[in-house]
PDB file of C-alpha atoms and ligand atoms in Angstrom:
ATOM      1  CA  MET A   1     -16.860  17.760   9.549  1.00 62.00           C
ATOM      2  CA  CYS A   2     -18.514  14.475  10.685  1.00 74.00           C
ATOM      3  CA  LYS A   3     -16.316  11.486  10.526  1.00 73.00           C
ATOM      4  CA  ASP A   4     -18.727  10.270   7.272  1.00 78.00           C
ATOM      5  CA  SER A   5     -17.981  13.626   5.163  1.00 80.00           C
ATOM      6  CA  ILE A   6     -14.235  13.627   6.356  1.00 76.00           C
ATOM      7  CA  LEU A   7     -14.308   9.455   4.733  1.00 81.00           C
ATOM      8  CA  ALA A   8     -16.144  11.382   1.781  1.00 87.00           C
ATOM      9  CA  ALA A   9     -13.788  13.593   1.315  1.00 88.00           C
ATOM     10  CA  TYR A  10     -10.081  11.729   1.940  1.00 92.00           C
ATOM     11  CA  LYS A  11     -11.273   9.070  -1.078  1.00 93.00           C
ATOM     12  CA  GLN A  12     -12.796  11.327  -3.176  1.00 94.00           C
ATOM     13  CA  SER A  13      -9.471  13.325  -3.778  1.00 95.00           C
ATOM     14  CA  CYS A  14      -7.607  10.265  -3.786  1.00 96.00           C
ATOM     15  CA  ILE A  15      -9.684   8.843  -6.776  1.00 96.00           C
ATOM     16  CA  ASP A  16      -9.483  12.405  -8.569  1.00 96.00           C
ATOM     17  CA  TYR A  17      -5.495  12.495  -8.159  1.00 96.00           C
ATOM     18  CA  TYR A  18      -4.981   9.058  -8.619  1.00 96.00           C
ATOM     19  CA  ASN A  19      -7.388   9.211 -11.419  1.00 97.00           C
ATOM     20  CA  HIS A  20      -5.450  11.976 -13.376  1.00 95.00           C
ATOM     21  CA  MET A  21      -1.792  10.564 -12.046  1.00 93.00           C
ATOM     22  CA  HIS A  22      -2.178   7.377 -13.267  1.00 93.00           C
ATOM     23  CA  ASP A  23       0.036   7.717 -16.504  1.00 92.00           C
ATOM     24  CA  ILE A  24       2.555   9.860 -14.847  1.00 92.00           C
ATOM     25  CA  TYR A  25       2.812   7.618 -11.612  1.00 90.00           C
ATOM     26  CA  PHE A  26       3.358   4.759 -14.288  1.00 94.00           C
ATOM     27  CA  ASP A  27       6.089   6.204 -16.808  1.00 93.00           C
ATOM     28  CA  LYS A  28       8.036   7.451 -13.258  1.00 90.00           C
ATOM     29  CA  TYR A  29       7.489   4.334 -11.196  1.00 88.00           C
ATOM     30  CA  HIS A  30       6.687   1.185 -13.520  1.00 92.00           C
ATOM     31  CA  LYS A  31      10.350   0.282 -13.288  1.00 91.00           C
ATOM     32  CA  ASP A  32      11.479   1.620  -9.839  1.00 89.00           C
ATOM     33  CA  LEU A  33      11.555  -2.372  -8.203  1.00 92.00           C
ATOM     34  CA  GLU A  34      14.820  -2.202 -10.608  1.00 90.00           C
ATOM     35  CA  TYR A  35      16.190   0.917  -9.151  1.00 89.00           C
ATOM     36  CA  LYS A  36      15.426   0.659  -5.761  1.00 92.00           C
ATOM     37  CA  ALA A  37      17.446  -2.191  -3.841  1.00 92.00           C
ATOM     38  CA  TYR A  38      16.644  -1.791  -0.603  1.00 94.00           C
ATOM     39  CA  ASP A  39      13.414  -2.413  -1.173  1.00 95.00           C
ATOM     40  CA  LYS A  40      13.701  -5.504  -3.267  1.00 96.00           C
ATOM     41  CA  GLU A  41      15.852  -6.959  -0.886  1.00 96.00           C
ATOM     42  CA  PHE A  42      12.957  -6.178   1.590  1.00 97.00           C
ATOM     43  CA  LEU A  43      10.341  -7.976  -0.610  1.00 97.00           C
ATOM     44  CA  LEU A  44      12.878 -10.153  -1.274  1.00 97.00           C
ATOM     45  CA  ARG A  45      13.108 -11.187   2.893  1.00 97.00           C
ATOM     46  CA  PHE A  46       9.083 -11.146   3.172  1.00 98.00           C
ATOM     47  CA  ILE A  47       8.202 -13.225   0.496  1.00 96.00           C
ATOM     48  CA  GLY A  48      11.117 -16.004   1.563  1.00 97.00           C
ATOM     49  CA  GLN A  49       8.956 -16.238   4.698  1.00 97.00           C
ATOM     50  CA  LEU A  50       5.983 -17.364   2.352  1.00 97.00           C
ATOM     51  CA  PRO A  51       4.771 -20.797   1.186  1.00 96.00           C
ATOM     52  CA  LEU A  52       5.051 -21.453  -2.359  1.00 96.00           C
ATOM     53  CA  LYS A  53       2.077 -20.529  -4.568  1.00 98.00           C
ATOM     54  CA  SER A  54       1.056 -17.839  -2.027  1.00 98.00           C
ATOM     55  CA  LYS A  55      -2.294 -16.290  -2.233  1.00 98.00           C
ATOM     56  CA  ILE A  56      -0.929 -12.357  -1.532  1.00 98.00           C
ATOM     57  CA  LEU A  57      -3.564  -9.472  -1.916  1.00 99.00           C
ATOM     58  CA  ASP A  58      -1.469  -6.304  -2.462  1.00 98.00           C
ATOM     59  CA  ILE A  59      -3.878  -3.105  -1.509  1.00 98.00           C
ATOM     60  CA  GLY A  60      -3.363   0.472  -3.379  1.00 98.00           C
ATOM     61  CA  CYS A  61      -1.427  -1.674  -6.257  1.00 98.00           C
ATOM     62  CA  GLY A  62      -1.731   1.944  -8.109  1.00 97.00           C
ATOM     63  CA  SER A  63      -1.035   1.746 -12.249  1.00 98.00           C
ATOM     64  CA  ALA A  64       2.301   0.542 -12.357  1.00 97.00           C
ATOM     65  CA  ALA A  65       1.810  -2.311 -10.211  1.00 98.00           C
ATOM     66  CA  GLN A  66       5.619  -3.019  -9.349  1.00 97.00           C
ATOM     67  CA  GLN A  67       4.979  -4.937  -5.839  1.00 98.00           C
ATOM     68  CA  ALA A  68       2.229  -6.895  -7.365  1.00 98.00           C
ATOM     69  CA  ARG A  69       4.202  -8.085 -10.282  1.00 98.00           C
ATOM     70  CA  PHE A  70       6.803  -8.986  -8.203  1.00 97.00           C
ATOM     71  CA  PHE A  71       5.031 -11.347  -6.544  1.00 98.00           C
ATOM     72  CA  ARG A  72       3.631 -13.530  -9.173  1.00 98.00           C
ATOM     73  CA  ASP A  73       7.130 -13.319 -10.928  1.00 97.00           C
ATOM     74  CA  MET A  74       7.878 -15.164  -8.041  1.00 97.00           C
ATOM     75  CA  GLY A  75       4.892 -17.712  -8.565  1.00 98.00           C
ATOM     76  CA  HIS A  76       2.906 -16.384  -6.155  1.00 98.00           C
ATOM     77  CA  GLN A  77      -1.086 -15.991  -6.958  1.00 98.00           C
ATOM     78  CA  VAL A  78      -1.517 -12.363  -6.791  1.00 98.00           C
ATOM     79  CA  THR A  79      -4.523 -10.452  -6.107  1.00 98.00           C
ATOM     80  CA  ALA A  80      -4.244  -6.678  -6.632  1.00 98.00           C
ATOM     81  CA  ILE A  81      -6.757  -3.581  -5.879  1.00 98.00           C
ATOM     82  CA  ASP A  82      -6.791   0.471  -6.055  1.00 98.00           C
ATOM     83  CA  VAL A  83      -9.445   2.270  -5.394  1.00 97.00           C
ATOM     84  CA  SER A  84      -8.755   4.217  -8.513  1.00 97.00           C
ATOM     85  CA  GLU A  85     -10.529   2.835 -11.838  1.00 97.00           C
ATOM     86  CA  LYS A  86      -7.670   4.464 -14.128  1.00 98.00           C
ATOM     87  CA  CYS A  87      -5.111   3.139 -12.525  1.00 98.00           C
ATOM     88  CA  ILE A  88      -6.907  -0.554 -12.058  1.00 98.00           C
ATOM     89  CA  GLU A  89      -7.787   0.079 -15.941  1.00 97.00           C
ATOM     90  CA  THR A  90      -4.218   0.827 -17.021  1.00 97.00           C
ATOM     91  CA  ALA A  91      -2.709  -1.779 -14.504  1.00 97.00           C
ATOM     92  CA  LYS A  92      -5.123  -4.143 -16.859  1.00 98.00           C
ATOM     93  CA  GLN A  93      -4.266  -3.248 -19.755  1.00 97.00           C
ATOM     94  CA  LYS A  94      -0.442  -3.629 -19.500  1.00 97.00           C
ATOM     95  CA  PHE A  95      -0.217  -6.741 -16.965  1.00 98.00           C
ATOM     96  CA  THR A  96      -1.117 -10.316 -17.153  1.00 98.00           C
ATOM     97  CA  GLY A  97      -1.250 -12.969 -14.371  1.00 98.00           C
ATOM     98  CA  ILE A  98      -2.629 -10.908 -11.442  1.00 98.00           C
ATOM     99  CA  GLN A  99      -6.266 -10.368 -10.437  1.00 98.00           C
ATOM    100  CA  PHE A 100      -6.408  -6.570 -10.649  1.00 98.00           C
ATOM    101  CA  LYS A 101     -10.193  -5.054  -9.225  1.00 98.00           C
ATOM    102  CA  GLN A 102     -11.013  -2.026  -8.043  1.00 98.00           C
ATOM    103  CA  MET A 103     -11.759  -1.467  -4.903  1.00 98.00           C
ATOM    104  CA  ASP A 104     -11.535   0.646  -1.535  1.00 97.00           C
ATOM    105  CA  MET A 105      -9.283  -0.974   1.225  1.00 98.00           C
ATOM    106  CA  LEU A 106     -12.230  -0.020   3.491  1.00 97.00           C
ATOM    107  CA  ASP A 107     -14.798  -1.877   1.992  1.00 97.00           C
ATOM    108  CA  MET A 108     -12.788  -4.711   1.234  1.00 98.00           C
ATOM    109  CA  ASN A 109     -15.302  -7.639   0.410  1.00 96.00           C
ATOM    110  CA  PHE A 110     -13.065 -10.971   0.270  1.00 98.00           C
ATOM    111  CA  GLU A 111     -13.578 -13.950   2.683  1.00 98.00           C
ATOM    112  CA  ASN A 112     -12.042 -14.558   5.947  1.00 98.00           C
ATOM    113  CA  HIS A 113      -8.593 -15.906   5.448  1.00 98.00           C
ATOM    114  CA  ALA A 114      -8.327 -15.783   2.043  1.00 98.00           C
ATOM    115  CA  PHE A 115      -4.668 -14.865   1.944  1.00 98.00           C
ATOM    116  CA  ASN A 116      -1.383 -15.918   3.302  1.00 98.00           C
ATOM    117  CA  ALA A 117      -0.307 -12.536   3.232  1.00 98.00           C
ATOM    118  CA  ILE A 118      -0.827  -8.652   2.470  1.00 98.00           C
ATOM    119  CA  ASN A 119       1.129  -6.188   0.867  1.00 98.00           C
ATOM    120  CA  ALA A 120       0.770  -2.311   1.355  1.00 98.00           C
ATOM    121  CA  PHE A 121       3.285  -0.034   0.057  1.00 98.00           C
ATOM    122  CA  TYR A 122       2.788   3.419   0.289  1.00 97.00           C
ATOM    123  CA  SER A 123      -1.594   3.271   0.534  1.00 98.00           C
ATOM    124  CA  PHE A 124      -2.319   3.268   4.122  1.00 98.00           C
ATOM    125  CA  ILE A 125      -0.854   6.717   3.613  1.00 97.00           C
ATOM    126  CA  HIS A 126      -4.442   7.751   2.435  1.00 97.00           C
ATOM    127  CA  ILE A 127      -6.479   6.741   5.301  1.00 96.00           C
ATOM    128  CA  PRO A 128      -7.979   9.711   7.970  1.00 94.00           C
ATOM    129  CA  LYS A 129      -6.872   8.205  11.399  1.00 94.00           C
ATOM    130  CA  GLU A 130     -10.452   7.713  12.568  1.00 93.00           C
ATOM    131  CA  TYR A 131     -10.561   5.092   9.663  1.00 95.00           C
ATOM    132  CA  SER A 132      -7.056   3.019  11.188  1.00 97.00           C
ATOM    133  CA  HIS A 133      -9.389   0.842  13.100  1.00 97.00           C
ATOM    134  CA  THR A 134     -12.199  -0.333   9.807  1.00 97.00           C
ATOM    135  CA  LEU A 135      -8.561  -0.983   7.861  1.00 98.00           C
ATOM    136  CA  PHE A 136      -6.378  -3.296  10.568  1.00 98.00           C
ATOM    137  CA  SER A 137      -9.486  -5.532  11.198  1.00 98.00           C
ATOM    138  CA  LEU A 138      -9.976  -5.935   7.480  1.00 98.00           C
ATOM    139  CA  CYS A 139      -6.976  -7.033   7.627  1.00 98.00           C
ATOM    140  CA  ASN A 140      -7.116  -8.858  10.128  1.00 98.00           C
ATOM    141  CA  ARG A 141     -10.258 -10.848   9.527  1.00 98.00           C
ATOM    142  CA  ILE A 142      -9.027 -11.662   5.822  1.00 98.00           C
ATOM    143  CA  LEU A 143      -5.657 -12.445   6.604  1.00 98.00           C
ATOM    144  CA  ARG A 144      -5.030 -16.767   7.374  1.00 98.00           C
ATOM    145  CA  PRO A 145      -3.834 -17.611  11.272  1.00 97.00           C
ATOM    146  CA  ASN A 146       0.285 -16.554  11.015  1.00 98.00           C
ATOM    147  CA  GLY A 147      -0.018 -14.701   7.503  1.00 98.00           C
ATOM    148  CA  LEU A 148       1.933 -11.889   7.354  1.00 98.00           C
ATOM    149  CA  ILE A 149       1.389  -8.187   6.242  1.00 98.00           C
ATOM    150  CA  ALA A 150       3.719  -5.701   5.007  1.00 98.00           C
ATOM    151  CA  ILE A 151       3.716  -2.404   5.152  1.00 98.00           C
ATOM    152  CA  ALA A 152       5.473   0.398   4.280  1.00 98.00           C
ATOM    153  CA  VAL A 153       4.556   4.473   5.005  1.00 98.00           C
ATOM    154  CA  TYR A 154       6.111   7.617   5.241  1.00 97.00           C
ATOM    155  CA  ALA A 155       6.916   8.507   8.691  1.00 96.00           C
ATOM    156  CA  ASP A 156       7.944  12.029   8.461  1.00 88.00           C
ATOM    157  CA  ASP A 157       5.418  14.792  10.564  1.00 90.00           C
ATOM    158  CA  PHE A 158       2.380  15.880   7.638  1.00 94.00           C
ATOM    159  CA  TYR A 159      -1.128  15.154   8.234  1.00 95.00           C
ATOM    160  CA  GLY A 160      -3.661  16.911   5.838  1.00 94.00           C
ATOM    161  CA  TYR A 161      -3.629  17.564   1.607  1.00 94.00           C
ATOM    162  CA  TYR A 162      -0.693  17.750  -0.262  1.00 90.00           C
ATOM    163  CA  ASP A 163      -1.444  20.015  -3.216  1.00 86.00           C
ATOM    164  CA  LYS A 164       1.935  20.633  -4.542  1.00 83.00           C
ATOM    165  CA  ASN A 165       0.312  19.159  -8.205  1.00 82.00           C
ATOM    166  CA  GLU A 166      -2.964  20.357 -10.050  1.00 85.00           C
ATOM    167  CA  ILE A 167      -5.087  17.541  -7.623  1.00 93.00           C
ATOM    168  CA  PRO A 168      -4.821  17.945  -3.708  1.00 94.00           C
ATOM    169  CA  VAL A 169      -4.499  14.401  -2.059  1.00 95.00           C
ATOM    170  CA  PHE A 170      -5.251  13.611   1.111  1.00 95.00           C
ATOM    171  CA  TYR A 171      -2.514  12.093   3.033  1.00 96.00           C
ATOM    172  CA  ARG A 172      -0.540  11.363   6.091  1.00 97.00           C
ATOM    173  CA  SER A 173       2.548  10.020   7.741  1.00 97.00           C
ATOM    174  CA  TYR A 174       3.028   7.617  10.657  1.00 97.00           C
ATOM    175  CA  SER A 175       5.086   7.558  13.784  1.00 97.00           C
ATOM    176  CA  GLN A 176       6.846   4.124  14.479  1.00 97.00           C
ATOM    177  CA  ALA A 177       4.787   4.176  18.293  1.00 97.00           C
ATOM    178  CA  GLU A 178       1.292   4.640  16.422  1.00 97.00           C
ATOM    179  CA  LEU A 179       1.896   1.444  13.853  1.00 98.00           C
ATOM    180  CA  THR A 180       3.333  -0.310  16.775  1.00 98.00           C
ATOM    181  CA  THR A 181      -0.096   0.170  18.645  1.00 98.00           C
ATOM    182  CA  LEU A 182      -2.533   0.160  15.174  1.00 98.00           C
ATOM    183  CA  LEU A 183      -0.811  -3.473  15.150  1.00 98.00           C
ATOM    184  CA  LEU A 184      -0.325  -4.738  18.591  1.00 98.00           C
ATOM    185  CA  GLY A 185      -3.965  -3.705  19.362  1.00 98.00           C
ATOM    186  CA  HIS A 186      -5.520  -5.800  15.769  1.00 98.00           C
ATOM    187  CA  GLY A 187      -3.978  -9.011  16.656  1.00 98.00           C
ATOM    188  CA  PHE A 188      -0.747  -9.014  14.905  1.00 98.00           C
ATOM    189  CA  GLU A 189       2.801  -9.730  16.186  1.00 98.00           C
ATOM    190  CA  ILE A 190       5.542  -7.175  14.928  1.00 98.00           C
ATOM    191  CA  THR A 191       8.438  -9.003  13.607  1.00 98.00           C
ATOM    192  CA  HIS A 192      10.722  -6.566  11.403  1.00 97.00           C
ATOM    193  CA  ILE A 193      10.708  -3.131  11.716  1.00 98.00           C
ATOM    194  CA  ASP A 194      13.206  -0.464   9.706  1.00 95.00           C
ATOM    195  CA  GLU A 195      13.440   2.939   8.743  1.00 94.00           C
ATOM    196  CA  ARG A 196      15.365   4.691   5.906  1.00 93.00           C
ATOM    197  CA  GLN A 197      15.588   8.293   4.894  1.00 91.00           C
ATOM    198  CA  ALA A 198      15.027   9.014   0.928  1.00 90.00           C
ATOM    199  CA  ILE A 199      18.426   7.615  -0.371  1.00 88.00           C
ATOM    200  CA  TYR A 200      16.438   7.739  -4.258  1.00 86.00           C
ATOM    201  CA  ASP A 201      16.390  11.036  -5.945  1.00 83.00           C
ATOM    202  CA  PHE A 202      13.428   9.954  -8.252  1.00 83.00           C
ATOM    203  CA  GLU A 203      11.090   9.070  -5.126  1.00 86.00           C
ATOM    204  CA  PHE A 204       8.852  11.126  -2.885  1.00 85.00           C
ATOM    205  CA  GLN A 205      11.678  13.218  -0.600  1.00 89.00           C
ATOM    206  CA  CYS A 206      10.868  12.141   2.959  1.00 92.00           C
ATOM    207  CA  GLU A 207      11.547   9.642   5.591  1.00 95.00           C
ATOM    208  CA  ARG A 208      10.228   6.062   5.075  1.00 96.00           C
ATOM    209  CA  MET A 209       8.759   3.424   7.493  1.00 97.00           C
ATOM    210  CA  TYR A 210       8.735  -0.431   6.893  1.00 98.00           C
ATOM    211  CA  PHE A 211       6.964  -3.172   8.754  1.00 98.00           C
ATOM    212  CA  VAL A 212       5.897  -6.769   8.925  1.00 98.00           C
ATOM    213  CA  ALA A 213       3.537  -8.035  11.199  1.00 98.00           C
ATOM    214  CA  LYS A 214       2.475 -11.799  11.588  1.00 98.00           C
ATOM    215  CA  LYS A 215      -1.433 -12.262  12.119  1.00 98.00           C
ATOM    216  CA  GLN A 216      -1.401 -14.354  15.966  1.00 95.00           C
TER     217      GLN A 216
HETATM  218  C1  SAM B 301       1.079   6.136  -3.714  1.00 75.30           C
HETATM  219  S1  SAM B 301       0.539   5.066  -4.667  1.00 75.30           S
HETATM  220  C2  SAM B 301       1.049   3.864  -4.223  1.00 75.30           C
HETATM  221  C3  SAM B 301       1.141   3.071  -5.305  1.00 75.30           C
HETATM  222  C4  SAM B 301       2.365   1.514  -5.224  1.00 75.30           C
HETATM  223  N1  SAM B 301       1.852   0.653  -4.102  1.00 75.30           N
HETATM  224  C5  SAM B 301       4.016   1.957  -4.975  1.00 75.30           C
HETATM  225  O1  SAM B 301       4.242   1.787  -3.812  1.00 75.30           O
HETATM  226  O2  SAM B 301       4.174   2.924  -6.010  1.00 75.30           O
HETATM  227  C6  SAM B 301      -0.931   5.110  -3.338  1.00 75.30           C
HETATM  228  C7  SAM B 301      -1.954   4.018  -3.918  1.00 75.30           C
HETATM  229  O3  SAM B 301      -3.151   3.485  -2.853  1.00 75.30           O
HETATM  230  C8  SAM B 301      -4.370   3.942  -3.705  1.00 75.30           C
HETATM  231  N2  SAM B 301      -5.266   4.013  -2.826  1.00 75.30           N
HETATM  232  C9  SAM B 301      -5.821   5.268  -1.988  1.00 75.30           C
HETATM  233  N3  SAM B 301      -6.561   5.029  -1.173  1.00 75.30           N
HETATM  234  C10 SAM B 301      -7.353   4.080  -1.391  1.00 75.30           C
HETATM  235  C11 SAM B 301      -8.352   3.204  -0.668  1.00 75.30           C
HETATM  236  N4  SAM B 301      -9.053   3.866  -0.092  1.00 75.30           N
HETATM  237  N5  SAM B 301      -8.737   1.847  -1.404  1.00 75.30           N
HETATM  238  C12 SAM B 301      -7.707   1.132  -1.934  1.00 75.30           C
HETATM  239  N6  SAM B 301      -6.460   2.011  -2.855  1.00 75.30           N
HETATM  240  C13 SAM B 301      -6.550   2.894  -2.503  1.00 75.30           C
HETATM  241  C14 SAM B 301      -4.275   5.141  -4.903  1.00 75.30           C
HETATM  242  O4  SAM B 301      -5.352   4.710  -5.656  1.00 75.30           O
HETATM  243  C15 SAM B 301      -3.265   4.683  -5.413  1.00 75.30           C
HETATM  244  O5  SAM B 301      -2.801   3.668  -6.571  1.00 75.30           O
END
């Protein structure tokens, strides 16, 4: 399969899957930061490093937009994007004070240096490795110098289509070495790495990795 058809297939699987699952995701996850002390602590440490009223981009916010709302509630100016139009529709109906846009993270058309920070919780897992370079270059371009990026991904050993639900969806996990190489190779300095097992019974049961990096 050529590179463009890999992309088209992966992207369509995400759109179909999350368009179909947007309300289930909303019900399941809209309160998850109340229960996930680990994630909340991580995000608090992350935003503790940002100027007041920072411009933050949340990539792959989903219908529940948990992290975007967290940043909004801490007084930041938040833009949140997702490739699934149903996720964006739901988020727009439910939440105010966030600029929601339906947008593909591989086709982000923001100005250079538009944001102080980027957050990407479990969204880079949907990008095939052939497109990592495009993604990390774009993130670098839209961040200000010294801007920060927080990334959470799965860290088990999966690459392919997850087909336990009605609609198969492409996802992949990362190794620490791969994510480190991608960040260092795209002008970032890594300031924090952590890994954890699934510790909450309501979350997808696999190992997770959390990175913070600074644009040099
Ligand atoms: C596992 S959900 C994570 C949602 C939320 N950040 C969270 O932590 O619960 C992944 C999200 O990434 C979005 N996504 C997948 N591919 C994308 C792309 N190319 N551009 C933008 N969003 C994408 C999906 O539609 C989905 O809402």
